[in-house]
mmCIF file of C-alpha atoms and ligand atoms in Angstrom:
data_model
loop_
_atom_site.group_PDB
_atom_site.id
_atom_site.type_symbol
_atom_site.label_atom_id
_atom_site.label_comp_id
_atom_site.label_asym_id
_atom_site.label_seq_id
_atom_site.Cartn_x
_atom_site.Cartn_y
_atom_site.Cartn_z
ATOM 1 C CA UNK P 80 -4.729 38.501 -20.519
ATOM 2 C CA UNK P 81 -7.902 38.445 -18.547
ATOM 3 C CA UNK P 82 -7.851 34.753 -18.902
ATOM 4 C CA UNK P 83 -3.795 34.976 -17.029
ATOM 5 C CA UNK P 84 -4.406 37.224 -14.785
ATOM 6 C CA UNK P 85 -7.280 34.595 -13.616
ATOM 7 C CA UNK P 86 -5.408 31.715 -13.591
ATOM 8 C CA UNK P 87 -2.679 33.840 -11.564
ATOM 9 C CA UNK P 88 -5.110 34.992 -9.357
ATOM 10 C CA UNK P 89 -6.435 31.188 -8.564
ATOM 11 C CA UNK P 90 -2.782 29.751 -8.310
ATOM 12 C CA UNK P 91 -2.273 32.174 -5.707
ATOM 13 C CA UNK P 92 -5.623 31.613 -3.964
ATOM 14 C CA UNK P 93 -5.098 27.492 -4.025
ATOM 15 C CA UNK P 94 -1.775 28.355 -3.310
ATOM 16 C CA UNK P 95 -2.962 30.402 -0.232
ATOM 17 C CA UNK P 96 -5.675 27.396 0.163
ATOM 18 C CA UNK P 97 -2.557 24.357 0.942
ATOM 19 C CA UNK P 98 -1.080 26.785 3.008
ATOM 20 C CA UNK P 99 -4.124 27.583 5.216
ATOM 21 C CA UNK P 100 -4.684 23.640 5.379
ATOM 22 C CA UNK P 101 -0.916 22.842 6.275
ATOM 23 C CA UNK P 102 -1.213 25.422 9.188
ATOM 24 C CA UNK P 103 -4.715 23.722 10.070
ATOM 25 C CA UNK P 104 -2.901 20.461 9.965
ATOM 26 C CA UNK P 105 -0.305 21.555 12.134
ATOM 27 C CA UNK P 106 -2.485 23.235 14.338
ATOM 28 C CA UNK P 107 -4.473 19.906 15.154
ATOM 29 C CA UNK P 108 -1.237 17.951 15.363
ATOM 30 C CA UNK P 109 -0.141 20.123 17.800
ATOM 31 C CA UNK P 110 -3.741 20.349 19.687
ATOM 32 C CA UNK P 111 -3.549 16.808 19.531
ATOM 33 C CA UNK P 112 -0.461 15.882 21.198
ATOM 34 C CA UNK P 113 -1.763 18.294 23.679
ATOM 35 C CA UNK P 114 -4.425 15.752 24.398
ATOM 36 C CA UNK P 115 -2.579 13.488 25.672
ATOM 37 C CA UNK P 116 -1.806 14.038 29.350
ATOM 38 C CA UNK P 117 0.171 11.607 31.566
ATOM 39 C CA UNK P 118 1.622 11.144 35.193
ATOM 40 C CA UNK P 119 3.649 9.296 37.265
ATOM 41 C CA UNK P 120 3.558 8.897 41.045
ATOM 42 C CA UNK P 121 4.749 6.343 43.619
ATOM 43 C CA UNK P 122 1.934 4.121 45.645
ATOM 44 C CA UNK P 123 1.549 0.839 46.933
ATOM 45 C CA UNK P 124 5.005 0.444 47.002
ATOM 46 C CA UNK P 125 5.117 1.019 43.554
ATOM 47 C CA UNK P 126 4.822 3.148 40.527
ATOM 48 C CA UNK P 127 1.750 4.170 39.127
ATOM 49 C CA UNK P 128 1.660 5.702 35.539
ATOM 50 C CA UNK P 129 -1.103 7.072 33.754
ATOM 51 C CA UNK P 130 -1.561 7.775 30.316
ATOM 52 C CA UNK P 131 -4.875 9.527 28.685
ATOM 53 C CA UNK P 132 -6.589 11.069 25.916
ATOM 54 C CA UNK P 133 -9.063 13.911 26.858
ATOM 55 C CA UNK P 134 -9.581 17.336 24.555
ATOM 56 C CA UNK P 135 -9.686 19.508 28.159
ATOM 57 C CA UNK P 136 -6.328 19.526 30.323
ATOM 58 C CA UNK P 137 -8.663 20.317 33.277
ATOM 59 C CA UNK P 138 -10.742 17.144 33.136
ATOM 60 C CA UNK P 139 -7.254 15.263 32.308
ATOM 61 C CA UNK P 140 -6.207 16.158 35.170
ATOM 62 C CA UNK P 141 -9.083 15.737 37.958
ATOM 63 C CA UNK P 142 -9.202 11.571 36.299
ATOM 64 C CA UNK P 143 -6.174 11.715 36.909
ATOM 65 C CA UNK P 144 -6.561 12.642 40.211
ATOM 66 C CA UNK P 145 -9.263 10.049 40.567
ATOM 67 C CA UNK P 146 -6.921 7.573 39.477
ATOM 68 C CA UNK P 147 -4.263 8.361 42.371
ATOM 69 C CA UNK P 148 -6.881 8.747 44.861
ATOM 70 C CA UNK P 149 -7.764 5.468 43.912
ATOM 71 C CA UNK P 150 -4.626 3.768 43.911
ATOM 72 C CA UNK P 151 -4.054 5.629 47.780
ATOM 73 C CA UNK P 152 -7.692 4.499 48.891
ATOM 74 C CA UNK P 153 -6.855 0.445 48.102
ATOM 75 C CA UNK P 154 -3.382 0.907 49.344
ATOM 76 C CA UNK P 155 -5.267 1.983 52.750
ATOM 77 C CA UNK P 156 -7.296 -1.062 52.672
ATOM 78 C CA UNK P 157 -4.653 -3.740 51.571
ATOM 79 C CA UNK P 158 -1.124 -2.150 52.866
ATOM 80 C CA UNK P 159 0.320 -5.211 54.981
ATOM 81 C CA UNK P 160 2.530 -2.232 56.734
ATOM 82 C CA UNK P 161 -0.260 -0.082 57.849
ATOM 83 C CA UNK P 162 -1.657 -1.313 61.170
ATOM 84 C CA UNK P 163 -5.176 0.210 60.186
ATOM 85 C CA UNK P 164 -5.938 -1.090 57.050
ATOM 86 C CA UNK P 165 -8.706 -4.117 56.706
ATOM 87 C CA UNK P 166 -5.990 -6.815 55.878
ATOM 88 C CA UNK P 167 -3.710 -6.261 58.870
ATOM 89 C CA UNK P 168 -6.846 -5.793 61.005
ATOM 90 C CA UNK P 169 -8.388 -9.335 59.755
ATOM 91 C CA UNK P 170 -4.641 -10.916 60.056
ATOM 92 C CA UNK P 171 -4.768 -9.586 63.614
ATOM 93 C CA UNK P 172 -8.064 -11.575 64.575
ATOM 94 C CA UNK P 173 -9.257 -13.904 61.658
ATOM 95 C CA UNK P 174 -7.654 -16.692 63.826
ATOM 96 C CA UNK P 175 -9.832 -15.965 66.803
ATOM 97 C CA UNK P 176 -13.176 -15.431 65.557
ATOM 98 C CA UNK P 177 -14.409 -14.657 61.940
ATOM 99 C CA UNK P 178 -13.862 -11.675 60.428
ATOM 100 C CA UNK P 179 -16.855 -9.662 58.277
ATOM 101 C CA UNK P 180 -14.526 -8.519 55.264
ATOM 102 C CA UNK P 181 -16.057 -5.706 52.875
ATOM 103 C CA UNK P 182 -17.097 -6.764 49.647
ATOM 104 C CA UNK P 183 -14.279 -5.192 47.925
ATOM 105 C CA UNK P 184 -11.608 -7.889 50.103
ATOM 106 C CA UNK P 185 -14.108 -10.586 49.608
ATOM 107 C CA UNK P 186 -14.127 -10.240 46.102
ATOM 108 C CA UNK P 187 -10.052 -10.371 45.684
ATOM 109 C CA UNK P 188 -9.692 -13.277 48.800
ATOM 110 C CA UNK P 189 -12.524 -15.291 46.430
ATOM 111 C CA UNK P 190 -10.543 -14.851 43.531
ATOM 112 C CA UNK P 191 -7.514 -15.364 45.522
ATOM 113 C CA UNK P 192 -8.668 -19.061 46.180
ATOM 114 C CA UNK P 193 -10.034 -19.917 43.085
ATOM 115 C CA UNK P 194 -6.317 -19.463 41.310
ATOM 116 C CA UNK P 195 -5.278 -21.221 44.355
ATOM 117 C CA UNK P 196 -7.185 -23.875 43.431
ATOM 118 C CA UNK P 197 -7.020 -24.432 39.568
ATOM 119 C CA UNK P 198 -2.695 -24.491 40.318
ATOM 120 C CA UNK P 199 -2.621 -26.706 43.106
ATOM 121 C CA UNK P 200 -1.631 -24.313 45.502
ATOM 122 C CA UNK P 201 1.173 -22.677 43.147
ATOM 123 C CA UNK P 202 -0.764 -18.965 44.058
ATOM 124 C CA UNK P 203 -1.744 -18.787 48.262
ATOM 125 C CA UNK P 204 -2.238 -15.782 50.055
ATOM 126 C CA UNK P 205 -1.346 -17.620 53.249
ATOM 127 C CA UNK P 206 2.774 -17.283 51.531
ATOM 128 C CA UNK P 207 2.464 -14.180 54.184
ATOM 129 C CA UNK P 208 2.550 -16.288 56.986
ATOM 130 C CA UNK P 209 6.236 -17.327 55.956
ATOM 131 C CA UNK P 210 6.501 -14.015 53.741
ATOM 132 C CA UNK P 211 6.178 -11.371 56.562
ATOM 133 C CA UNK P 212 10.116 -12.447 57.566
ATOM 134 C CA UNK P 213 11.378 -11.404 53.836
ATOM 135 C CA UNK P 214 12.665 -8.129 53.481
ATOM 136 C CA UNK P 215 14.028 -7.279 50.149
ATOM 137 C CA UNK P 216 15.030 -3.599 50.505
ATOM 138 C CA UNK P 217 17.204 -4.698 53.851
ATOM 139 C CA UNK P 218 18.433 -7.930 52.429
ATOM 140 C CA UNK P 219 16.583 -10.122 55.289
ATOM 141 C CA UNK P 220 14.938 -13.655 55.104
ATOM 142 C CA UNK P 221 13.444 -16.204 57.817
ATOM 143 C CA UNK P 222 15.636 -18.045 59.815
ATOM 144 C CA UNK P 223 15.437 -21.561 59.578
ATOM 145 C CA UNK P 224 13.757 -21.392 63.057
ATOM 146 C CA UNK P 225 11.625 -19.023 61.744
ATOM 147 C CA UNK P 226 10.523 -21.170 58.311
ATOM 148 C CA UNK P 227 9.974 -24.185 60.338
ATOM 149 C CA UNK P 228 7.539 -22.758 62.061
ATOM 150 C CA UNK P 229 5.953 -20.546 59.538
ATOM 151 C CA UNK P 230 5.689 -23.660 56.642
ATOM 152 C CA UNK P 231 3.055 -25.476 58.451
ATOM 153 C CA UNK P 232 0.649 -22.023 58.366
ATOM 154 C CA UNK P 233 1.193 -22.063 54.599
ATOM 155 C CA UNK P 234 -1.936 -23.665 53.020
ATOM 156 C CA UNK P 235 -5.071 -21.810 51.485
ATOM 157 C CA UNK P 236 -6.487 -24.747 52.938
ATOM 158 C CA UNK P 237 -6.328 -22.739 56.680
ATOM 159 C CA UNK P 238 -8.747 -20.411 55.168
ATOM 160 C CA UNK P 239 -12.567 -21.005 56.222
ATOM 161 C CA UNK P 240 -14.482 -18.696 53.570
ATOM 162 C CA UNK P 241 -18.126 -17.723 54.180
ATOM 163 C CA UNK P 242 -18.494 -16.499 50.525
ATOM 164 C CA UNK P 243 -22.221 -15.928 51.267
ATOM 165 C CA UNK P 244 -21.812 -13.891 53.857
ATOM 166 C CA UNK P 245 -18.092 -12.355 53.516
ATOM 167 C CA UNK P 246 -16.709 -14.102 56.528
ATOM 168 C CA UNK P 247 -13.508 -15.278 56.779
ATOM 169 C CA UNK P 248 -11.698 -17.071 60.191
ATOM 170 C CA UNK P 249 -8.335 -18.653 59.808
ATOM 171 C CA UNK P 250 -8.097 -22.584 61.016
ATOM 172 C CA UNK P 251 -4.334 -22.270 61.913
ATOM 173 C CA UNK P 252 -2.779 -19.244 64.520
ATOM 174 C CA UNK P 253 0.081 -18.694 62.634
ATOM 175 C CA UNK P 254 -1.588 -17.879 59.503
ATOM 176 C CA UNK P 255 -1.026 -14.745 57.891
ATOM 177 C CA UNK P 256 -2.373 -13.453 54.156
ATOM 178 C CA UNK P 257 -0.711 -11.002 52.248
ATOM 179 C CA UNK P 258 -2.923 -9.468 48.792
ATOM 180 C CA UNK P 259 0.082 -8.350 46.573
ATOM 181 C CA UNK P 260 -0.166 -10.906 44.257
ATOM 182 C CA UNK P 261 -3.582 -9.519 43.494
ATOM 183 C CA UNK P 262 -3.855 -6.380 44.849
ATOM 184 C CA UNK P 263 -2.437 -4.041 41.853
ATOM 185 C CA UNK P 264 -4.399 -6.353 39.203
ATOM 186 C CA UNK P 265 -7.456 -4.652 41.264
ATOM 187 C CA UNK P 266 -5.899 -1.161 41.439
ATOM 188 C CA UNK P 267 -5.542 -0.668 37.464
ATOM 189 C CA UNK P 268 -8.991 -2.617 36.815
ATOM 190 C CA UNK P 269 -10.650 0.156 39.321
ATOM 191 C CA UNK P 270 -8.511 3.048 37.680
ATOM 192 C CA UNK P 271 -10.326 1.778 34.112
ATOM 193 C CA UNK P 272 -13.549 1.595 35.716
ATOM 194 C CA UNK P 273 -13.082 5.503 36.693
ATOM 195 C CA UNK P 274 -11.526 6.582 33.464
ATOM 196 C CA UNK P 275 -14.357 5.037 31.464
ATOM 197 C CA UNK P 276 -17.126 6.918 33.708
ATOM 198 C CA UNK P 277 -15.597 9.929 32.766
ATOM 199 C CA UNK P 278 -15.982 9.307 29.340
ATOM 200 C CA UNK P 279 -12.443 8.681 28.643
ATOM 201 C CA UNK P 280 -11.958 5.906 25.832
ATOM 202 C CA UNK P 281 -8.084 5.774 25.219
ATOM 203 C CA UNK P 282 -5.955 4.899 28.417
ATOM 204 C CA UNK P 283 -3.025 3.078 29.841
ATOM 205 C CA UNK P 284 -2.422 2.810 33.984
ATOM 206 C CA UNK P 285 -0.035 0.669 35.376
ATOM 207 C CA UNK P 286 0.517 -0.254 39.197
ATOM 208 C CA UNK P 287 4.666 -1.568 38.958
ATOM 209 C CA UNK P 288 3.781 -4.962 36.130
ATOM 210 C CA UNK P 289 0.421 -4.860 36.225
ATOM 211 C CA UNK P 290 -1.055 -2.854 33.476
ATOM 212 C CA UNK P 291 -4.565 -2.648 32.104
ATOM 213 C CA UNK P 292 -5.255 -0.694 28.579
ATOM 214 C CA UNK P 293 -8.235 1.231 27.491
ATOM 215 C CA UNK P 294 -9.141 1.491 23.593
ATOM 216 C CA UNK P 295 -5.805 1.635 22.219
ATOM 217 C CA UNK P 296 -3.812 4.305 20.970
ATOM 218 C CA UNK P 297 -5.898 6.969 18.613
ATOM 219 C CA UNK P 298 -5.888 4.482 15.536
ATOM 220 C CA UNK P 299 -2.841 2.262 16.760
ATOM 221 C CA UNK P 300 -2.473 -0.514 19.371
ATOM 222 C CA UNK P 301 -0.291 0.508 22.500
ATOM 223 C CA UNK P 302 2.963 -0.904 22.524
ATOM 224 C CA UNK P 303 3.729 -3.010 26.002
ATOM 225 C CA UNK P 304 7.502 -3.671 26.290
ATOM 226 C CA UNK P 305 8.590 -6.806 28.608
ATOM 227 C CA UNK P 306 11.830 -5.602 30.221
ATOM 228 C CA UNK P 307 14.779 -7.543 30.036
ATOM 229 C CA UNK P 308 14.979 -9.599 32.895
ATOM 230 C CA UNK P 309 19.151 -9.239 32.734
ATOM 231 C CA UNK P 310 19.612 -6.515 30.859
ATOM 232 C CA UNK P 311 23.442 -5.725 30.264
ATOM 233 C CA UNK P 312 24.696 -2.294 29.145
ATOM 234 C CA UNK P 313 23.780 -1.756 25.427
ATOM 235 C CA UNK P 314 20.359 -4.090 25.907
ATOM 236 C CA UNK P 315 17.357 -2.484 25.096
ATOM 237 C CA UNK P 316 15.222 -1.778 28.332
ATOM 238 C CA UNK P 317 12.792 -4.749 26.583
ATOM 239 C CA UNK P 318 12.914 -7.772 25.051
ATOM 240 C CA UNK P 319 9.501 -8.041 23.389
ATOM 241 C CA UNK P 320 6.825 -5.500 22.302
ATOM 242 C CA UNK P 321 3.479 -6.459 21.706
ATOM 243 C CA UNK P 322 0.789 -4.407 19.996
ATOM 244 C CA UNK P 323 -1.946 -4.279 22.400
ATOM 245 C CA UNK P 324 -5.628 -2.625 23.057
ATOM 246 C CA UNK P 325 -8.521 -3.055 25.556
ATOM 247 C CA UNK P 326 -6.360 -5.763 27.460
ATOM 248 C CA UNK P 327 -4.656 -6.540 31.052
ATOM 249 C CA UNK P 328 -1.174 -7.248 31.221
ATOM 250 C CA UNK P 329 0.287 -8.313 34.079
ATOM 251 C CA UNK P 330 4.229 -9.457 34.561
ATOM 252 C CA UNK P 331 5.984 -11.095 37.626
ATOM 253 C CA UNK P 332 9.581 -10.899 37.240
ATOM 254 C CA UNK P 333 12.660 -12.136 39.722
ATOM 255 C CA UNK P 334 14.448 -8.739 39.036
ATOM 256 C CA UNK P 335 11.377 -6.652 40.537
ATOM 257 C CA UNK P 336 12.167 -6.639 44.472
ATOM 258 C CA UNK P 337 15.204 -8.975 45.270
ATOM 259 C CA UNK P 338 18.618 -9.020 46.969
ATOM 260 C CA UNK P 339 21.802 -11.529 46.096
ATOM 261 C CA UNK P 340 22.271 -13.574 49.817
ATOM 262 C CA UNK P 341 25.376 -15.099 51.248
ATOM 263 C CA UNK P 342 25.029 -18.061 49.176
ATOM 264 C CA UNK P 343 24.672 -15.709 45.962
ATOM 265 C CA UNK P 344 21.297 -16.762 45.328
ATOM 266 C CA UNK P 345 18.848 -14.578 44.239
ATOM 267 C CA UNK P 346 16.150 -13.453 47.243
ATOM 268 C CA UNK P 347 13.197 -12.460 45.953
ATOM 269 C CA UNK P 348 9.617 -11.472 46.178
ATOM 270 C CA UNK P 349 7.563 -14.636 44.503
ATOM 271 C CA UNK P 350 7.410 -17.681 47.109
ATOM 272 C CA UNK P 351 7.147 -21.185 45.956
ATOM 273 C CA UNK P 352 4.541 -21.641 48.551
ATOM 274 C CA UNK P 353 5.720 -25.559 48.503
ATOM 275 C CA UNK P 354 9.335 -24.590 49.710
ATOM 276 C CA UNK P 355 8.898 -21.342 51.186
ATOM 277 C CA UNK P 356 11.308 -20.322 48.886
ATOM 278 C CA UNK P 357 11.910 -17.716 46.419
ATOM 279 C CA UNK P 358 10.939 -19.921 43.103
ATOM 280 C CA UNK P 359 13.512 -20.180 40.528
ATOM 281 C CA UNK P 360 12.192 -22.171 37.666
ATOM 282 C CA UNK P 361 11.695 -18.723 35.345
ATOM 283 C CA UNK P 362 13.021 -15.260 35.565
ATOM 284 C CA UNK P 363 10.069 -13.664 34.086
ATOM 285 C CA UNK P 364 6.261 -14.227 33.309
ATOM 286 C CA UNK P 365 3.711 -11.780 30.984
ATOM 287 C CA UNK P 366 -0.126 -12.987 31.391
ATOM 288 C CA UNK P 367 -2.489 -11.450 29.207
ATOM 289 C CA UNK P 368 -6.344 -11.527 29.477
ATOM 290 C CA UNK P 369 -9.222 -9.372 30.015
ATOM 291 C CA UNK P 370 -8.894 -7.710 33.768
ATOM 292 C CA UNK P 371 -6.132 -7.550 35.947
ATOM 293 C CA UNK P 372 -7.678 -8.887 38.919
ATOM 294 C CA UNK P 373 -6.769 -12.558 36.783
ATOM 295 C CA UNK P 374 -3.899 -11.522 35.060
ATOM 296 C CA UNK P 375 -1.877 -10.511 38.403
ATOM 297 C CA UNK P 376 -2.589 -13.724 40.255
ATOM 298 C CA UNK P 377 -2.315 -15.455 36.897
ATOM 299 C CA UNK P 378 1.096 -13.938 36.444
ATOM 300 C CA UNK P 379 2.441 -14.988 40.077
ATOM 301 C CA UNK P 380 0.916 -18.590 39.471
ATOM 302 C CA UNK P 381 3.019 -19.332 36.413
ATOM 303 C CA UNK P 382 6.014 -18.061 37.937
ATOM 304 C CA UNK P 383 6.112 -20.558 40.599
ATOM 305 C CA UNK P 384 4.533 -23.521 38.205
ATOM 306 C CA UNK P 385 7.440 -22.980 35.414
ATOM 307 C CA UNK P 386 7.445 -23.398 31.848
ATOM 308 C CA UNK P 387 5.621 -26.700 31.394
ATOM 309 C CA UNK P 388 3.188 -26.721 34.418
ATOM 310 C CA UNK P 389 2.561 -22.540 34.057
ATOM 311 C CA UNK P 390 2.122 -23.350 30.031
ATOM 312 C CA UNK P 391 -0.454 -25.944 30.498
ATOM 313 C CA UNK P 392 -2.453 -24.165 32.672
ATOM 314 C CA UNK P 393 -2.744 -21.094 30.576
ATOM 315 C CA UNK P 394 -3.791 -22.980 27.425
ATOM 316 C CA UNK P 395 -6.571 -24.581 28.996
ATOM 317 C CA UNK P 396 -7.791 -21.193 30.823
ATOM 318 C CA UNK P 397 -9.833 -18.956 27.957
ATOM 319 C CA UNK P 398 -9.389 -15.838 27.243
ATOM 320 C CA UNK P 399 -5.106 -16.019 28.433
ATOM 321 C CA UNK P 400 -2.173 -15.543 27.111
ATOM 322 C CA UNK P 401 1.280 -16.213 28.014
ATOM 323 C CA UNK P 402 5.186 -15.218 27.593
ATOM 324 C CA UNK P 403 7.942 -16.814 29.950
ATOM 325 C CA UNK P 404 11.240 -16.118 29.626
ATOM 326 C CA UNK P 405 13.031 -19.157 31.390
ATOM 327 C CA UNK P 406 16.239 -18.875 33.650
ATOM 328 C CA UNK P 407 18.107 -19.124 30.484
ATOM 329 C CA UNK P 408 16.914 -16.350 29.007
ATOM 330 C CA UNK P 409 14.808 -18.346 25.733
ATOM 331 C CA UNK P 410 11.330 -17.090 25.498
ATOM 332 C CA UNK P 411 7.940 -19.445 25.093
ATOM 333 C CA UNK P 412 4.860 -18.467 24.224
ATOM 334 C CA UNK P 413 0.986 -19.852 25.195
ATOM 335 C CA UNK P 414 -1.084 -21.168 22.127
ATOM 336 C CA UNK P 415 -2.600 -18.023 21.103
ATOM 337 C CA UNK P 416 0.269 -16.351 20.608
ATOM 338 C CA UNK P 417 2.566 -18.931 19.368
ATOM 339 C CA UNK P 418 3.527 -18.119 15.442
ATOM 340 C CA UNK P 419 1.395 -20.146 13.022
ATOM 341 C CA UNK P 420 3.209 -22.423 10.996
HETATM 342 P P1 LIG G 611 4.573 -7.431 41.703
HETATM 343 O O1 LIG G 611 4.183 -7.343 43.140
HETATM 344 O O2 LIG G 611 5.952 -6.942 41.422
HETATM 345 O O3 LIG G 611 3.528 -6.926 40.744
HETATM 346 P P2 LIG G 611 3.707 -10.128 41.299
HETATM 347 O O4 LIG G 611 2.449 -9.779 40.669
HETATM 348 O O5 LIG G 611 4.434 -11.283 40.720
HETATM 349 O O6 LIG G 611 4.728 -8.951 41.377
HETATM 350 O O7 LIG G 611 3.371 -10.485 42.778
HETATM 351 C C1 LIG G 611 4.367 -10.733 43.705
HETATM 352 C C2 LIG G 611 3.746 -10.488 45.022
HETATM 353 O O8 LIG G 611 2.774 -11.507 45.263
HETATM 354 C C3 LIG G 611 4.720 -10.567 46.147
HETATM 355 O O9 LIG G 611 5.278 -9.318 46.444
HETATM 356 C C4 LIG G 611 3.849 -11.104 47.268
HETATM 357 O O10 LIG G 611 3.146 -10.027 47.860
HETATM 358 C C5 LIG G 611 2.847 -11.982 46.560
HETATM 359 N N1 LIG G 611 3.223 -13.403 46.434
HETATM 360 C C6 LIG G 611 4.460 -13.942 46.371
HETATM 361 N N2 LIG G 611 4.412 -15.273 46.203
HETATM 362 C C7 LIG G 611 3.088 -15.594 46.171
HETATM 363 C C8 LIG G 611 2.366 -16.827 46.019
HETATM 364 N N3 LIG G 611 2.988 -17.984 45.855
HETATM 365 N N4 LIG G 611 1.023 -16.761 46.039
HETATM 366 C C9 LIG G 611 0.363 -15.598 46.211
HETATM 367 N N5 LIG G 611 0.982 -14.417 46.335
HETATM 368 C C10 LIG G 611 2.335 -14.405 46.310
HETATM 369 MG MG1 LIG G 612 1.166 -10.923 39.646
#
């Protein structure tokens, strides 16, 4: 008897023992969902969305905050639409004398030229001096008086860079530079930079296509969707997914910030600096790599180059990857990620 009532006893204790560790279970499934905070706001034009893992909602939320403040603070520097910021002050005199950038614009025009000059001229901030008469949201683009005009001022070649010093003058008067092929690649690169000094380890941010990943998901890789770039009803929002960590992502895609002109050709926001036109070779174009501030640029350059131009010069860059998804809609991948046979 005294040997049952023992064993009954201990049932019900082990018993009470799973259910004590089911309700811990719960409890830190719970606490841990909990840890993962997340916002969304719009800046630069775009959307911003931030994804984190921190135990404490209250330091969630202030790198967070940093994040946003961030995002506000380059979108003050770089904003082609604010009359104060650096880049509309330089655009506004770099033809008359040189300009002392700060290090943070000499850094991205640098890079800026260097893609410019591994693609021939496929990337070129100096689009903008054609690319100021496109707008998307009212359906407007140059007039042909207007692109005859502008064409000439296209040419990173205009640009006289003091990389020593950070000076930069502008050999042409009708040259203009615009960032936004760069600018977001920056943004989430800085927004990692923060997260990291907090302490933070897992993270996503993304600025619009540009995204930039931070450890990876608690155990799993984050999983990066590339929307369908015609998506009709009963698609799914993405094509591909790729398991990801620690990584920059960056996509350009002709769906982004367009409008269908009288023609019914589609208007949009990547410029075939060669034509002045909006390039048409792909409809959409994934780099990965390390930091955004190569991916972005990266991502516009193989837009304009195309398949076989845009392939080619991913494959020989290290440490890139590639997806296109040409204007009929069939997928290609760079080396690295094309399946083994
Ligand atoms: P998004 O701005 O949607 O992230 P992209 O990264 O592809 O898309 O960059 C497109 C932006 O790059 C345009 O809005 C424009 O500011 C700029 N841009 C367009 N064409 C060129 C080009 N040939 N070279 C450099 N920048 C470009
Ligand atoms: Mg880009």
């Amino acid at each position: 008897m005294a040997t049952l009532a023992h064993t009954a006893r201990y049932r019900f204790q082990s018993h009470l023992g799973a259910l004590c560790v089911l309700v811990c279970l719960l409890a830190w499934a719970m606490g841990a969902h909990a840890e993962w905070h997340s916002a969304r706001e719009g800046i630069m034009g775009t959307e911003i969305n931030v994804t984190l893992w921190h135990p404490s909602a209250e330091e969630a939320q202030a790198a967070i905050d940093d994040v946003m403040g961030e995002m506000r603070r380059i979108d003050q520097l770089l904003s082609p639409y604010k009359q104060d910021s650096e880049l509309s002050k330089v655009n506004a005199q770099a033809a008359q004398a040189p300009q002392q950038l700060s290090a943070e614009m000499a850094l991205l025009v640098d890079k800026s030229l260097f893609v410019s000059r591994v693609s021939d001229g496929a990337f070129d901030i100096t689009f903008a001096s054609l690319g100021s008469y496109y707008n998307y949201r009212e359906g407007q683009k140059p007039s042909d008086a207007q692109r005859e005009e502008a064409m000439p001022a296209i040419n990173y070649r205009w640009l006289d860079f003091d990389k020593s010093r950070g000076l930069l003058s502008y050999r042409h008067d009708k040259v203009r530079i615009d960032l936004g092929g760069i600018a977001k690649g920056y943004a989430v690169d800085r927004a990692i930079i923060l997260l990291k000094a907090r302490g933070i380890e897992h993270a996503s941010v993304s600025a619009g296509g540009d995204s930039r990943l931070l450890g990876d998901r608690r155990g799993r890789p984050w999983i990066i969707g590339i929307k369908h770039p015609r998506p009709h009803s009963g698609d799914e929002a993405s094509v591909i997914k790729l398991p990801l960590s620690d990584v920059a992502l960056s996509t350009s895609g002709d769906y982004e910030r367009y409008f269908i002109d009288e023609h019914g050709e589609r208007i949009h926001h990547i410029i075939n600096p060669r034509t002045g036109r909006s390039a048409s070779e792909v409809m959409s174009v994934s780099v990965i790599g390390r930091d955004g501030l190569d991916t972005d640029p990266l991502s516009t350059t193989v837009f304009v180059l195309g398949v076989e131009r845009g392939l080619a010069l991913i494959n020989q860059l290290p440490g890139f990857d590639a997806v296109i998804i040409d204007r009929e809609g069939k997928v290609h991948y760079s080396e690295g990620l094309a399946p083994s046979n």
